[in-house]
PDB file of C-alpha atoms in Angstrom:
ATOM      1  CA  UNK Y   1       0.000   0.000   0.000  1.00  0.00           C
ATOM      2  CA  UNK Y   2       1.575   3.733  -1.266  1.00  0.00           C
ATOM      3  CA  UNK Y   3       2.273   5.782   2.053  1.00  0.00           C
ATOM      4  CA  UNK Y   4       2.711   9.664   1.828  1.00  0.00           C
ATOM      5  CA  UNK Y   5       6.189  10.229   1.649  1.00  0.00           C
ATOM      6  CA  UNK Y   6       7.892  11.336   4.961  1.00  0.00           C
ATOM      7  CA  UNK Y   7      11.481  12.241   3.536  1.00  0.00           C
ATOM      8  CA  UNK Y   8      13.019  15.223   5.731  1.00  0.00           C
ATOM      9  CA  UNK Y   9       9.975  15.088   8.704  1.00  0.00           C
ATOM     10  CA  UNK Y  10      10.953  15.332  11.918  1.00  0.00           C
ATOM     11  CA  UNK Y  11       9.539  14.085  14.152  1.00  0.00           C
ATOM     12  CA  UNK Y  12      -1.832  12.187  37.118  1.00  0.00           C
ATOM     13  CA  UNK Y  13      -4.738  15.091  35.824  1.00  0.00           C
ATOM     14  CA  UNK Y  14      -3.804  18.369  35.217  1.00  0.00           C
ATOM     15  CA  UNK Y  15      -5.915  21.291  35.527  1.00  0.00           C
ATOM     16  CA  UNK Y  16      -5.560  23.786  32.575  1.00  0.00           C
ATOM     17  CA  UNK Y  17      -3.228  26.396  34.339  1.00  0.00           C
ATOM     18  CA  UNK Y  18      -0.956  23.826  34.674  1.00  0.00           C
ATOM     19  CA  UNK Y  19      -1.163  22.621  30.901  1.00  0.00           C
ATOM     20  CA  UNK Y  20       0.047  26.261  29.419  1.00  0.00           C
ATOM     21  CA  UNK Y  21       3.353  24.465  30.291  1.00  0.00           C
ATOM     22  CA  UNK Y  22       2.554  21.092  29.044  1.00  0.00           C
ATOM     23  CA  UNK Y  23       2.381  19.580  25.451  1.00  0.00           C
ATOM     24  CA  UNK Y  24       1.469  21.722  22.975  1.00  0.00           C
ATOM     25  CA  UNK Y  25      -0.388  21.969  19.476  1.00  0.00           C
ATOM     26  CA  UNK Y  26      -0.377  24.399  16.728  1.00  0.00           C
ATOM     27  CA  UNK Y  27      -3.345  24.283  15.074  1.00  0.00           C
ATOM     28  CA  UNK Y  28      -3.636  26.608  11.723  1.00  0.00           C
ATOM     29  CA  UNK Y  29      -7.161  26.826  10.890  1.00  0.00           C
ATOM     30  CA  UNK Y  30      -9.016  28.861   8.189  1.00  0.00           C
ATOM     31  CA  UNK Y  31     -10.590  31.979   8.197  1.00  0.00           C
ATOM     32  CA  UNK Y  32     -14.045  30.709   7.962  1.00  0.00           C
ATOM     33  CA  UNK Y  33     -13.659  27.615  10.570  1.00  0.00           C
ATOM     34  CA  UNK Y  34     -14.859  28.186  14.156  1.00  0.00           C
ATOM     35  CA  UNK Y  35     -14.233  24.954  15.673  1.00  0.00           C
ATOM     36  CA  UNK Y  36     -11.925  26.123  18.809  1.00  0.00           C
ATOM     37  CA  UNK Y  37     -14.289  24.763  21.215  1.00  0.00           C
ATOM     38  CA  UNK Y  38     -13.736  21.585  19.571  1.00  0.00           C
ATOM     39  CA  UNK Y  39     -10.516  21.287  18.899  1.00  0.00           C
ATOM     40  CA  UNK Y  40      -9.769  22.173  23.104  1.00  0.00           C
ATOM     41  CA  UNK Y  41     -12.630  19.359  23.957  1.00  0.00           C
ATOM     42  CA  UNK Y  42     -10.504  16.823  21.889  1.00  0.00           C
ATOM     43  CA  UNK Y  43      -7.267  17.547  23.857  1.00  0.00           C
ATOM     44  CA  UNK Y  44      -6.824  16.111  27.167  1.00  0.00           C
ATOM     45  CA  UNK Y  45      -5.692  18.568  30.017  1.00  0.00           C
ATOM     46  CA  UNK Y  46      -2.237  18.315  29.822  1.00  0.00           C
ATOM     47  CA  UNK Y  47      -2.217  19.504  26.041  1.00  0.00           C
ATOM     48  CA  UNK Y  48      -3.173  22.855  24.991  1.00  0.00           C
ATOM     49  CA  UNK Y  49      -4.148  24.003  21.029  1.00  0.00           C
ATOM     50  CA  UNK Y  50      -2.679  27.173  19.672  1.00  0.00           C
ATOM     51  CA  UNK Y  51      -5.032  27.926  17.550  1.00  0.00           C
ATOM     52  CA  UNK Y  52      -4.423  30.946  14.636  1.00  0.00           C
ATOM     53  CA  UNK Y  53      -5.992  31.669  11.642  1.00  0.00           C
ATOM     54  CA  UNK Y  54      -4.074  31.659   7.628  1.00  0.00           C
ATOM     55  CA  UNK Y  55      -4.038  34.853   6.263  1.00  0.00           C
ATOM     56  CA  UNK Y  56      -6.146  33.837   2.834  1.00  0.00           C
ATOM     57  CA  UNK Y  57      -5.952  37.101  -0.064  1.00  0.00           C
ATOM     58  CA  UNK Y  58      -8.997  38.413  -0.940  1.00  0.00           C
ATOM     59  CA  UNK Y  59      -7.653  38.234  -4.659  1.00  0.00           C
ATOM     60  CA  UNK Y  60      -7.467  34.836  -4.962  1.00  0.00           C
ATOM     61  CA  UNK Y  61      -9.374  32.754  -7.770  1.00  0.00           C
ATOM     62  CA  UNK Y  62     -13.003  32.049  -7.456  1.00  0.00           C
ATOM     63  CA  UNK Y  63     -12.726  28.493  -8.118  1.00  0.00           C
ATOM     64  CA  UNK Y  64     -12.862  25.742  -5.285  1.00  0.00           C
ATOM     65  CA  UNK Y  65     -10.243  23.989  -5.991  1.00  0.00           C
ATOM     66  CA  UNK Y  66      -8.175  26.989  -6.714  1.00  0.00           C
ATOM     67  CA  UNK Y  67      -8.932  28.603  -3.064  1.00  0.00           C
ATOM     68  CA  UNK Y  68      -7.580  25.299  -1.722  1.00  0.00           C
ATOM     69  CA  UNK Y  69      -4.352  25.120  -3.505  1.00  0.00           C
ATOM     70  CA  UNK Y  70      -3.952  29.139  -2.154  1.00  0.00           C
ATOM     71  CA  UNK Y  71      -4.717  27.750   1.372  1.00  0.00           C
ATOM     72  CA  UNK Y  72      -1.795  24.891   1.156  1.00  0.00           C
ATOM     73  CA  UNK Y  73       0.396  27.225  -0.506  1.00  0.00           C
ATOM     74  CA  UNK Y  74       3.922  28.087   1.277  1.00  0.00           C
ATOM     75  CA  UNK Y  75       3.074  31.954   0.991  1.00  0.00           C
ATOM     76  CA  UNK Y  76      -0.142  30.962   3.513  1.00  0.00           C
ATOM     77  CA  UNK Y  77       1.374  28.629   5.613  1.00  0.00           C
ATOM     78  CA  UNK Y  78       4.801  29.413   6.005  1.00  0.00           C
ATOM     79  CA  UNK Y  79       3.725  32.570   7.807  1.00  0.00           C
ATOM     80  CA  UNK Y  80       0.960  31.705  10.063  1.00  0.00           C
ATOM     81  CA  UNK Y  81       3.314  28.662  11.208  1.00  0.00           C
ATOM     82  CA  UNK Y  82       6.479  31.421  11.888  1.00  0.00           C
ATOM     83  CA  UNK Y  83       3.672  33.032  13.854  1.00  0.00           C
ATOM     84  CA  UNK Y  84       3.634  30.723  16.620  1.00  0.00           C
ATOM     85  CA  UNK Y  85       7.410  30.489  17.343  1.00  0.00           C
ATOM     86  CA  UNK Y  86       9.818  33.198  18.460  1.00  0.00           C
ATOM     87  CA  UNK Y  87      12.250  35.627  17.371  1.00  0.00           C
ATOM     88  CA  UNK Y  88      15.057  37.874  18.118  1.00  0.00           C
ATOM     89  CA  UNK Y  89      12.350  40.451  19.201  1.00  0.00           C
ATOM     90  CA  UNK Y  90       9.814  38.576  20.635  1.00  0.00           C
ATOM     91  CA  UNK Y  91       9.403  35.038  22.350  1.00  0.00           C
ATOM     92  CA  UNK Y  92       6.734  32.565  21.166  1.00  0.00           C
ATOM     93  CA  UNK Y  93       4.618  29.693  21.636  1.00  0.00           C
ATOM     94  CA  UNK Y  94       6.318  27.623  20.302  1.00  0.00           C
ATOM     95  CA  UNK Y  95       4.188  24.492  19.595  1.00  0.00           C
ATOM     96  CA  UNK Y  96       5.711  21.034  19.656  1.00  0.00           C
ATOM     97  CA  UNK Y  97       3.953  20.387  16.379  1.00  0.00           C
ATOM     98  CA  UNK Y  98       1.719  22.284  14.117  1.00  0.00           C
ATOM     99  CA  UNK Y  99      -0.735  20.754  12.191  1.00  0.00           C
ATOM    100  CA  UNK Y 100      -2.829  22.566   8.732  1.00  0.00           C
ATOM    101  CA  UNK Y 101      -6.248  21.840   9.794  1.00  0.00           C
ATOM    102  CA  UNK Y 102      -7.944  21.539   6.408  1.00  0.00           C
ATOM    103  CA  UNK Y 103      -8.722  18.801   4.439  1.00  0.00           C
ATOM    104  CA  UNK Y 104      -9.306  19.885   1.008  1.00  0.00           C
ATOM    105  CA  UNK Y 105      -6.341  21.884   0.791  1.00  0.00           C
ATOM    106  CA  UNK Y 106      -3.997  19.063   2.059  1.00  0.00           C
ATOM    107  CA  UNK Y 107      -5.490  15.897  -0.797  1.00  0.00           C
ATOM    108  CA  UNK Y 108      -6.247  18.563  -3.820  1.00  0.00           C
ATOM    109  CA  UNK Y 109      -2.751  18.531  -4.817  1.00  0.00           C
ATOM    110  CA  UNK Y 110      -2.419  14.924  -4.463  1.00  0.00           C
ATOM    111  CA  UNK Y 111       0.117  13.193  -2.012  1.00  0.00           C
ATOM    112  CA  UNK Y 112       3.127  15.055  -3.530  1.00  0.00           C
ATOM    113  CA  UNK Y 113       1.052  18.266  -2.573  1.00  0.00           C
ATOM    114  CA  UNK Y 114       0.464  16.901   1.024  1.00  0.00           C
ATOM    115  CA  UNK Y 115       3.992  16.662   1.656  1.00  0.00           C
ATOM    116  CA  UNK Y 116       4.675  19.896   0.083  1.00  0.00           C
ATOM    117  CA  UNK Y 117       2.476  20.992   2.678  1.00  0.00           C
ATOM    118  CA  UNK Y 118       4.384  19.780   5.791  1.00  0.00           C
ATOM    119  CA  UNK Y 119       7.752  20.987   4.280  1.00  0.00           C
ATOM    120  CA  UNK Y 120       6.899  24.831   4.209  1.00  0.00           C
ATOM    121  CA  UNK Y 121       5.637  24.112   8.190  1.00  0.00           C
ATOM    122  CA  UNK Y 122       9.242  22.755   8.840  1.00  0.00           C
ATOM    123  CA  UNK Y 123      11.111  25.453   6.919  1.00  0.00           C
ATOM    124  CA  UNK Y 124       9.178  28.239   9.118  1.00  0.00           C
ATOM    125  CA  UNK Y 125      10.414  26.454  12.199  1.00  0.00           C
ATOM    126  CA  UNK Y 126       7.442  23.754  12.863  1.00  0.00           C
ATOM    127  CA  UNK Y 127      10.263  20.792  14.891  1.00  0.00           C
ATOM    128  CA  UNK Y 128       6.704  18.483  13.512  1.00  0.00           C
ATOM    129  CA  UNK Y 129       4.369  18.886  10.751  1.00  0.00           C
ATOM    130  CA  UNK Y 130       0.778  17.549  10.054  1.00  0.00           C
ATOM    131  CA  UNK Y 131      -1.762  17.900   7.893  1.00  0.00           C
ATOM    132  CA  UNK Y 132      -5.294  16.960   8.074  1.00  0.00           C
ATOM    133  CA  UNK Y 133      -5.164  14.611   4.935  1.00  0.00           C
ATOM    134  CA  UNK Y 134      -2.191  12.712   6.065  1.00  0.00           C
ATOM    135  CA  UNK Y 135      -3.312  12.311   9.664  1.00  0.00           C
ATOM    136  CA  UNK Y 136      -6.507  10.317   7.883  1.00  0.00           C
ATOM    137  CA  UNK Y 137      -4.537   8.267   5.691  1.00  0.00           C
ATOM    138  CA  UNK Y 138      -2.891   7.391   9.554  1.00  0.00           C
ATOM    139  CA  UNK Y 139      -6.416   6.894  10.894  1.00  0.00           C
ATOM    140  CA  UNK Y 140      -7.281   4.959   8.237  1.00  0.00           C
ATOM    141  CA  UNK Y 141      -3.903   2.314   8.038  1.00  0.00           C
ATOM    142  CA  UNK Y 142      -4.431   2.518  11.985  1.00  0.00           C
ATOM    143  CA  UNK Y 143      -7.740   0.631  11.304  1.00  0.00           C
ATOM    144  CA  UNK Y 144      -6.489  -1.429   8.781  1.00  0.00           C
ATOM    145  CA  UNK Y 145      -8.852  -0.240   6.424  1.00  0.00           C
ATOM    146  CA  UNK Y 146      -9.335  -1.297   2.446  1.00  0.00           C
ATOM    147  CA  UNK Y 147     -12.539   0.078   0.995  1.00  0.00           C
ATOM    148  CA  UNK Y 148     -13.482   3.310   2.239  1.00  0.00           C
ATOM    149  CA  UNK Y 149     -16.751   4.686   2.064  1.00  0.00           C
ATOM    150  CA  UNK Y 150     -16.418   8.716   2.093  1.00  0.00           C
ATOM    151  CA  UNK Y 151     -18.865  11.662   2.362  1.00  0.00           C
ATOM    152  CA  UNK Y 152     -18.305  15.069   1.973  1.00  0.00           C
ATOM    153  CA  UNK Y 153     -20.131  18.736   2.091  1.00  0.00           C
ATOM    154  CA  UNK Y 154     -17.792  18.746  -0.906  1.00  0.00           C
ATOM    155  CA  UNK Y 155     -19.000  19.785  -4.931  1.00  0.00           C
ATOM    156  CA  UNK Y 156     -18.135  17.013  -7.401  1.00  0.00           C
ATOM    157  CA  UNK Y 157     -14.742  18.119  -8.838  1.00  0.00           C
ATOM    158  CA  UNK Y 158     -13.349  18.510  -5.201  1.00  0.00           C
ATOM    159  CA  UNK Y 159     -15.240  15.012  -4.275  1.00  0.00           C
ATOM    160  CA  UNK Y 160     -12.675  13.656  -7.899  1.00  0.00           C
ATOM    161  CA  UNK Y 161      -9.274  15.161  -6.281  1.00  0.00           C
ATOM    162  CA  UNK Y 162     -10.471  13.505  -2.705  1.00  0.00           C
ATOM    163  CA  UNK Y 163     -10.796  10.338  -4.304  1.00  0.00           C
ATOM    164  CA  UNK Y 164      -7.838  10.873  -6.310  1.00  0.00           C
ATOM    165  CA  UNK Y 165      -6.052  11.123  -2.913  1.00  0.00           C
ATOM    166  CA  UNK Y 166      -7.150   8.205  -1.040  1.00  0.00           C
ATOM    167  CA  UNK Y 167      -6.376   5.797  -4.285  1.00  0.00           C
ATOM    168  CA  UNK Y 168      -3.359   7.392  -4.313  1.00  0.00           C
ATOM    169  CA  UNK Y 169      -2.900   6.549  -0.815  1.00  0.00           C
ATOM    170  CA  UNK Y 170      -3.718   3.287  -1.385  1.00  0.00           C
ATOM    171  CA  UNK Y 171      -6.854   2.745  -0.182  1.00  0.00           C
ATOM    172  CA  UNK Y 172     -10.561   1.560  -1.919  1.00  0.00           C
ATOM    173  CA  UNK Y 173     -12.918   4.013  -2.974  1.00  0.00           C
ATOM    174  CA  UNK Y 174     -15.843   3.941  -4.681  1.00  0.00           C
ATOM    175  CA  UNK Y 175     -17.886   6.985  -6.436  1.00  0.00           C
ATOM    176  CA  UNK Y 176     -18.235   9.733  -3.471  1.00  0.00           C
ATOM    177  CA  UNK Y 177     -22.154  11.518  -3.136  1.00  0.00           C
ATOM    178  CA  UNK Y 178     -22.172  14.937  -3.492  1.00  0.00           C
ATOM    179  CA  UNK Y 179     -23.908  16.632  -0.532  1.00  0.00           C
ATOM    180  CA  UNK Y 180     -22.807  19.838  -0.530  1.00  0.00           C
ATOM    181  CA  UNK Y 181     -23.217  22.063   2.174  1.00  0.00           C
ATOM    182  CA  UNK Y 182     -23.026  26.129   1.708  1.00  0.00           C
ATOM    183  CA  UNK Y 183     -22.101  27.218   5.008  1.00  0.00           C
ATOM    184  CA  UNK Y 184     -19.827  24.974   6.398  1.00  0.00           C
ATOM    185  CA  UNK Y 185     -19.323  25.977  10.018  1.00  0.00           C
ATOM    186  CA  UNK Y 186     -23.310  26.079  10.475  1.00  0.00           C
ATOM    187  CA  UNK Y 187     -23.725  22.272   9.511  1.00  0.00           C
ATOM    188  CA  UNK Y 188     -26.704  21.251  11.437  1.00  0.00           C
ATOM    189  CA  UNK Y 189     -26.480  17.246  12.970  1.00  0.00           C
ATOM    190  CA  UNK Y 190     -29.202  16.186   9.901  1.00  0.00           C
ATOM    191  CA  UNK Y 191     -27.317  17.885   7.312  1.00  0.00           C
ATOM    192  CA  UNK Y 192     -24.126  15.432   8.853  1.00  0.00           C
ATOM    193  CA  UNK Y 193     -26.079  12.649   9.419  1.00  0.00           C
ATOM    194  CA  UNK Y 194     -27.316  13.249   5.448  1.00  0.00           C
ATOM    195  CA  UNK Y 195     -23.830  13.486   4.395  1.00  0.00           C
ATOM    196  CA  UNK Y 196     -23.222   9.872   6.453  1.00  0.00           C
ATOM    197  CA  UNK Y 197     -26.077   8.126   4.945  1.00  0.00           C
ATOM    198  CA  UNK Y 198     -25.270   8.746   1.371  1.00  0.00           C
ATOM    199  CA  UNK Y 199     -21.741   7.694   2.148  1.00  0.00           C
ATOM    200  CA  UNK Y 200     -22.792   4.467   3.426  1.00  0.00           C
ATOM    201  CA  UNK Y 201     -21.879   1.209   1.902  1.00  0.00           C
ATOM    202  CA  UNK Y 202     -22.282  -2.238   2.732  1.00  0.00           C
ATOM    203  CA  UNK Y 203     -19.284  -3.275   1.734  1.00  0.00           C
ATOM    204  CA  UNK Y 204     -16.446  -1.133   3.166  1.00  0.00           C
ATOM    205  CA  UNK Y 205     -14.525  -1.645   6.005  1.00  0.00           C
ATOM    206  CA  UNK Y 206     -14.478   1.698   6.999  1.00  0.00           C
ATOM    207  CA  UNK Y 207     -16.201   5.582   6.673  1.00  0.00           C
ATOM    208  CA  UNK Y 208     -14.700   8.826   6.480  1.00  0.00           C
ATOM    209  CA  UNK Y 209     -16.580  12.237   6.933  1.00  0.00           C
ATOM    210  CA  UNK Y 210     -14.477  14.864   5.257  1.00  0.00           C
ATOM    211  CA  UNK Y 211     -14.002  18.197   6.393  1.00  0.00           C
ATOM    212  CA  UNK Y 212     -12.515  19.501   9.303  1.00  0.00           C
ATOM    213  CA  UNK Y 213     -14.962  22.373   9.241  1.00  0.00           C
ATOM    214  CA  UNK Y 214     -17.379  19.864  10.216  1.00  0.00           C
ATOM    215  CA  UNK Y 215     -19.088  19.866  14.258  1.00  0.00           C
ATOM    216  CA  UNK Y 216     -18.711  15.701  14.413  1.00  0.00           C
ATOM    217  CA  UNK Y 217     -17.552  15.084  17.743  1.00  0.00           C
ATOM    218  CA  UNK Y 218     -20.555  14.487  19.034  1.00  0.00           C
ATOM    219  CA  UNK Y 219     -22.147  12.422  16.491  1.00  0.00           C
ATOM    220  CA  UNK Y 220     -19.469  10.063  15.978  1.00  0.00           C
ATOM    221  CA  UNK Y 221     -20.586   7.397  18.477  1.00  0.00           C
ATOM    222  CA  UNK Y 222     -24.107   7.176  16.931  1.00  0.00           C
ATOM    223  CA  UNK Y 223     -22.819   6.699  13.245  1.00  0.00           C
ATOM    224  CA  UNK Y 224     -20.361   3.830  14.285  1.00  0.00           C
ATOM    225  CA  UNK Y 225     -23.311   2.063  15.745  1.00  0.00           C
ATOM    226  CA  UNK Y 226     -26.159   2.908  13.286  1.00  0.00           C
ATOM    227  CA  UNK Y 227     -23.631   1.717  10.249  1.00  0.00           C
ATOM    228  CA  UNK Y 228     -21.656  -0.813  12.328  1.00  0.00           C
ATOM    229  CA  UNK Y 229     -18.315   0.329  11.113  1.00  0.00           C
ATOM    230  CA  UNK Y 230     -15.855   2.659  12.487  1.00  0.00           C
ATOM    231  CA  UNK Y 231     -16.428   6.305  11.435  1.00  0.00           C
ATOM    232  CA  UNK Y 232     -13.863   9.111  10.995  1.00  0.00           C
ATOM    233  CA  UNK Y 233     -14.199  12.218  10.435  1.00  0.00           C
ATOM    234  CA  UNK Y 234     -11.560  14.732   9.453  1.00  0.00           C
ATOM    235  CA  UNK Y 235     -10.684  16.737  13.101  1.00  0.00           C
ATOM    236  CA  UNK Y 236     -11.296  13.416  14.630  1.00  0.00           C
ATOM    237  CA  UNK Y 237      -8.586  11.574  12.559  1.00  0.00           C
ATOM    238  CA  UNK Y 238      -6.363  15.100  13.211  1.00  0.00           C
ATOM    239  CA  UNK Y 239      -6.070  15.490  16.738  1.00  0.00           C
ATOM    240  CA  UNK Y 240      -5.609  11.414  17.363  1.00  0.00           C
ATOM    241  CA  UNK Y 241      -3.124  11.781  15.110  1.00  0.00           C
ATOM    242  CA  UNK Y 242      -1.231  15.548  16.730  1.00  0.00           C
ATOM    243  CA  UNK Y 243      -1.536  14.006  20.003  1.00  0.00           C
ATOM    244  CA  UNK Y 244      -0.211  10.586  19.313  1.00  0.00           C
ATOM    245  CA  UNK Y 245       2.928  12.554  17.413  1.00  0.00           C
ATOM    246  CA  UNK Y 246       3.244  14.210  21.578  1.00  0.00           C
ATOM    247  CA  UNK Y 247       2.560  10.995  23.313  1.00  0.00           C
ATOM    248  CA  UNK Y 248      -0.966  11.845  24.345  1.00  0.00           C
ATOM    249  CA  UNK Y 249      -4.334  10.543  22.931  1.00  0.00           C
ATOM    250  CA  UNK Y 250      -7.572  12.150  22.401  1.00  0.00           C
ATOM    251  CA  UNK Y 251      -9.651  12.706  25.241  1.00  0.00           C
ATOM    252  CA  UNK Y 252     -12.378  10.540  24.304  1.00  0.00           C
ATOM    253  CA  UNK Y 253     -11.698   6.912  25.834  1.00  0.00           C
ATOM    254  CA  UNK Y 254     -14.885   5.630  23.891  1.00  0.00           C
ATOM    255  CA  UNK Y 255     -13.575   6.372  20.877  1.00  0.00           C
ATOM    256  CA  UNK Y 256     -12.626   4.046  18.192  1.00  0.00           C
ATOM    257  CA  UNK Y 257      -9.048   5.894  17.592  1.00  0.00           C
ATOM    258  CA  UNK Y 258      -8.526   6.639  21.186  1.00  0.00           C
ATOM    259  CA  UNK Y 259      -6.377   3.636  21.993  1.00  0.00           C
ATOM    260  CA  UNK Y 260      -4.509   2.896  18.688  1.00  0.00           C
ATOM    261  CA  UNK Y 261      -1.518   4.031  18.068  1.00  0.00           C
ATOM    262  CA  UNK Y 262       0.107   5.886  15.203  1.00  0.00           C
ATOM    263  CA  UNK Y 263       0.983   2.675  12.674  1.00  0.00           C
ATOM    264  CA  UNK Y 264       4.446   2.129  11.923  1.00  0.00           C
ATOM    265  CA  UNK Y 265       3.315   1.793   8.215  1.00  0.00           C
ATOM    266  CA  UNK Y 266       2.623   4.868   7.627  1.00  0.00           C
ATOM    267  CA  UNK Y 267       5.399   6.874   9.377  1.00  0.00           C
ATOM    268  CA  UNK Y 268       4.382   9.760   8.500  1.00  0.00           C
ATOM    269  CA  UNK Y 269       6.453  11.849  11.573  1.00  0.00           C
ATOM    270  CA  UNK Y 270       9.038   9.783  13.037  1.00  0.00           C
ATOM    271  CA  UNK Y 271      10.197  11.072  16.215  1.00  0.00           C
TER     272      UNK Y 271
END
């Protein structure tokens, strides 16, 4: 099975006072995703998310696909992920790994355009990098899946490059619904649960909810048990896979990811 490459990656409770000196996680998010609460209820207490938003031009193209390759590009990411660490001036935050929390703009370039991704966090200082696409392909091997079933808010070119992606990756997929979604970060459950059932099929081994823009968290439980096969969705499969890269797991002990670890197969950020 084809693995995203990985060449040059480096790799008692708390209460939350005490965590600002604990593990922490860079999280670069786009403009138009408010998940924060999220992202912190995924983290247990001894991690803390540093959570900033890419600076996205307003002049960039129209086209969906074309937003997303703006979004992955170095001139976004490089600086929000130099934002987070220090200078000469000023000290920073200095994350112990930042992740690009955005599907679509980490798989529409393919696996070559994943790890594209990751190198412009590690040339503006990241010591780790992550992306939301690769930490799914990681979810995914971690669950040994083959055939994938996969829904998306997503229109039906972006639905082709996702697909693209996960074949590349090595995995099964067959044709992906289209059920888009306009405003993303107002999803209601029904509009998810929509997006699940037209995904659904008999025959994988596995689902995947894309979109990290997506509330899922609390969903995710009923979905594995109304389709009787794990389900992952995109921030899910991201923050298993940022805190398993600090030695940490998700705080969600019922949770099909919660106790697996990162698979050697796909070593995506070797320590």
């Amino acid at each position: 099975m084809t693995r995203l490459d990985n060449s040059g990656l480096a790799g008692g409770a708390a209460t939350r006072s005490e965590a600002t000196i604990g593990k922490r996680i860079g999280m670069l998010l786009v403009p138009d995703t408010g998940l924060d609460a999220e992202i912190w209820e995924w983290c247990p207490q001894t991690v803390t998310p540093i959570i900033t938003r890419l600076q996205v031009p307003d002049n960039c193209a129209e086209e969906f696909a074309a937003v997303d390759e703006v979004i992955g590009s170095s001139d976004v990411v490089e600086p929000a992920t130099r934002s987070l660490f220090g200078n000469r001036m000023l000290g920073g935050t200095n994350p112990d790994i930042v992740v690009l929390n955005c599907t679509s703009a980490s798989f529409v370039r393919g696996l070559e355009g994943e790890a594209s991704i990751r190198t412009s966090m590690l040339r503006a200082g990241a010591p780790r990098a992550l992306t939301t696409s690769g930490a799914v392909v990681g979810a995914l091997t971690a669950l040994n899946a083959r055939k994938v079933a996969v829904g998306t808010p997503y229109d039906a070119e972006t639905n082709q490059a996702l697909a693209k992606f996960l074949l590349e990756a090595g995995f099964e997929v067959g044709s992906i619904p289209t059920t888009e979604i306009q405003h993303l970060d107002h999803a209601s459950d029904n509009q998810i649960r929509a997006i699940a059932a037209a995904a659904y099929d008999k025959h994988a081994s596995a689902m995947f909810i894309s979109c990290a823009a997506l509330r899922t968290r609390h969903l995710i439980q009923e979905l594995n048990a109304r389709y009787q096969v794990p389900v992952i969705t995109s921030l899910q499969a991201t923050m298993w896979a940022a805190l398993a890269q600090v030695n940490e797991r998700v705080a969600a002990s019922d949770h099909v990811l919660h106790s697996l670890q990162w698979p050697g197969s796909a070593p995506l950020l070797p320590v």
